[in-house]
Amino acid sequence: MPEGAEQTEQRYQPEMSDAGLRPSHEVTAVDEYGEVRSGHIAGERALTLYLDDREIVTLMTLGTHPEMLTLGYLANQRLVPCLESVDSVRVDWDKGEVRVDTFERIADLEEKLRHRTVTTGCGQGTVFGRIGEQIEKIRLPRVSITQSRIYAVLNEINEHNEVYRRAGGVHGCALCGCDAVDQPFIDLFVEDVGRHNAADAISGFMWLNAVDGEQRWFYTTGRLTSEMVIKVAQMQVPVLLSRSGITYRGLELARKVGVVIVARAKGRHFLIYNGADQVTFDAIPPALPRDKEKHRSTEG
């Protein structure tokens, strides 16, 4: 964690493997001139998750943080009651699987798996259990933020898109905070083939390290669908930034639970879809010329 950042409480951690993979691979391709060029492409591996010997889902992932991805997925899907119920998390890439054992087998697992929703999430696409009913009960604390902090966080994040700059084909998510002198820092930046995998890995990190979501912001390069808003709300993070846009269902949920939504955030431009009254505009950029302004819309 960066110097000046708050220290997180040490807590119980299950027995875990350490099986992270390299995120990209060097390959050759032929360009439009018929010339052979070397470069990198993103990795992608199938990882089948077993919970107490019950096959749950197969995730397509870069595999850089498979243990945290697994724990975050279980947490966000509400498939295990608490971290202390998890005995071990073991990844075996030769078999393409991760096996999670609990101290006492999950009693209502079949009931949770019976209720599923097919989503727009890349790399996952299914939500188990009655997540919608649980979200109705979540209300996030009202926070005040500044325009200058939005810009500072975006500048900090620009230093972390390593796999995307090298290979493309991935999404990135970040858990962000500010230190005692209001300087932004990144707790964890995760890139994966799907933004929901990256979000789940961050959720797993927060779970393992008892990170207080109320003191953090969440950033993603992907679109803000209802599922992404749900994940952030479950993490108790009150501010959600995206380089991309938002769906109407995502906006409805953000309004209901109280997530500040800043989308189309790139450079000096952003659009606040929810929580504009919580933002102090202390770094307003110069006005655009009229011929450029007329081409701008809520679509970015």
Short mmCIF file of C-alpha atoms in Angstrom, two decimals, residues 26-140:
data_model
loop_
_atom_site.label_atom_id
_atom_site.label_comp_id
_atom_site.label_asym_id
_atom_site.label_seq_id
_atom_site.Cartn_x
_atom_site.Cartn_y
_atom_site.Cartn_z
CA GLU A 26 4.62 -12.71 -27.44
CA VAL A 27 3.43 -13.72 -30.92
CA THR A 28 4.01 -12.74 -34.55
CA ALA A 29 1.52 -11.37 -37.05
CA VAL A 30 1.64 -10.11 -40.65
CA ASP A 31 0.70 -6.46 -41.26
CA GLU A 32 -0.96 -4.79 -44.25
CA TYR A 33 2.40 -4.60 -46.06
CA GLY A 34 2.99 -8.34 -45.74
CA GLU A 35 5.68 -7.74 -43.14
CA VAL A 36 6.06 -10.02 -40.11
CA ARG A 37 5.77 -8.15 -36.83
CA SER A 38 6.24 -9.33 -33.26
CA GLY A 39 3.95 -8.18 -30.49
CA HIS A 40 1.93 -9.30 -27.50
CA ILE A 41 -1.61 -10.57 -27.08
CA ALA A 42 -3.60 -11.06 -23.90
CA GLY A 43 -3.72 -14.49 -22.35
CA GLU A 44 -7.01 -16.29 -21.80
CA ARG A 45 -7.58 -19.45 -19.80
CA ALA A 46 -10.68 -21.33 -18.70
CA LEU A 47 -10.94 -21.77 -14.93
CA THR A 48 -13.74 -23.99 -13.62
CA LEU A 49 -14.76 -23.20 -10.07
CA TYR A 50 -15.79 -26.04 -7.74
CA LEU A 51 -17.35 -25.22 -4.38
CA ASP A 52 -17.38 -28.21 -2.01
CA ASP A 53 -16.98 -30.47 -5.08
CA ARG A 54 -20.01 -28.85 -6.79
CA GLU A 55 -19.22 -27.34 -10.21
CA ILE A 56 -20.37 -23.71 -10.15
CA VAL A 57 -19.08 -21.85 -13.22
CA THR A 58 -16.27 -21.68 -15.77
CA LEU A 59 -14.61 -18.25 -15.92
CA MET A 60 -12.53 -17.08 -18.87
CA THR A 61 -9.66 -15.10 -17.36
CA LEU A 62 -6.12 -13.80 -17.79
CA GLY A 63 -5.36 -15.78 -14.65
CA THR A 64 -3.18 -13.15 -12.98
CA HIS A 65 -5.10 -13.22 -9.67
CA PRO A 66 -7.05 -16.51 -9.73
CA GLU A 67 -7.40 -16.91 -5.96
CA MET A 68 -8.72 -13.38 -5.40
CA LEU A 69 -10.96 -13.73 -8.46
CA THR A 70 -12.44 -16.90 -6.95
CA LEU A 71 -13.05 -15.38 -3.53
CA GLY A 72 -14.51 -12.20 -5.00
CA TYR A 73 -16.82 -14.20 -7.24
CA LEU A 74 -18.09 -16.23 -4.29
CA ALA A 75 -18.54 -13.08 -2.22
CA ASN A 76 -20.39 -11.11 -4.90
CA GLN A 77 -22.61 -14.08 -5.72
CA ARG A 78 -23.36 -14.56 -2.00
CA LEU A 79 -22.51 -18.26 -2.31
CA VAL A 80 -20.55 -18.41 0.96
CA PRO A 81 -21.65 -16.68 4.18
CA CYS A 82 -18.29 -15.25 5.27
CA LEU A 83 -14.55 -15.49 4.67
CA GLU A 84 -14.11 -17.51 7.86
CA SER A 85 -16.25 -20.29 6.39
CA VAL A 86 -13.68 -20.91 3.62
CA ASP A 87 -11.06 -23.51 4.46
CA SER A 88 -8.97 -23.47 1.27
CA VAL A 89 -8.70 -22.17 -2.29
CA ARG A 90 -6.53 -24.27 -4.60
CA VAL A 91 -5.88 -23.47 -8.27
CA ASP A 92 -4.64 -26.19 -10.63
CA TRP A 93 -3.97 -24.85 -14.11
CA ASP A 94 -3.08 -28.30 -15.46
CA LYS A 95 -6.69 -29.29 -14.80
CA GLY A 96 -8.06 -25.80 -15.45
CA GLU A 97 -9.85 -25.71 -12.12
CA VAL A 98 -10.01 -24.02 -8.76
CA ARG A 99 -11.40 -25.97 -5.81
CA VAL A 100 -12.84 -24.22 -2.79
CA ASP A 101 -13.53 -26.21 0.36
CA THR A 102 -15.54 -24.84 3.27
CA PHE A 103 -15.34 -25.98 6.87
CA GLU A 104 -19.02 -26.93 6.79
CA ARG A 105 -20.55 -27.59 3.39
CA ILE A 106 -22.87 -24.79 2.25
CA ALA A 107 -26.32 -25.98 3.31
CA ASP A 108 -28.43 -23.92 0.88
CA LEU A 109 -26.11 -24.08 -2.15
CA GLU A 110 -28.59 -25.90 -4.38
CA GLU A 111 -31.29 -23.35 -3.56
CA LYS A 112 -28.96 -20.47 -4.47
CA LEU A 113 -27.93 -22.11 -7.74
CA ARG A 114 -31.54 -22.73 -8.70
CA HIS A 115 -32.19 -19.00 -9.12
CA ARG A 116 -30.03 -17.51 -11.84
CA THR A 117 -30.11 -14.45 -14.08
CA VAL A 118 -28.34 -14.29 -17.44
CA THR A 119 -26.54 -10.93 -17.58
CA THR A 120 -24.61 -8.76 -20.00
CA GLY A 121 -21.36 -9.44 -18.12
CA CYS A 122 -18.44 -10.38 -20.36
CA GLY A 123 -16.52 -13.37 -19.05
CA GLN A 124 -19.34 -14.43 -16.71
CA GLY A 125 -22.92 -13.77 -17.74
CA THR A 126 -24.79 -15.33 -14.81
CA VAL A 127 -25.85 -14.10 -11.39
CA PHE A 128 -26.96 -16.72 -8.88
CA GLY A 129 -29.45 -16.36 -6.08
CA ARG A 130 -31.89 -13.55 -5.46
CA ILE A 131 -29.31 -10.78 -5.71
CA GLY A 132 -31.92 -8.20 -6.73
CA GLU A 133 -33.81 -8.66 -3.49
CA GLN A 134 -30.61 -8.18 -1.47
CA ILE A 135 -29.67 -5.02 -3.36
CA GLU A 136 -33.00 -3.45 -2.40
CA LYS A 137 -31.70 -3.35 1.19
CA ILE A 138 -28.36 -1.62 0.44
CA ARG A 139 -28.00 2.12 0.99
CA LEU A 140 -24.55 3.67 0.62
#
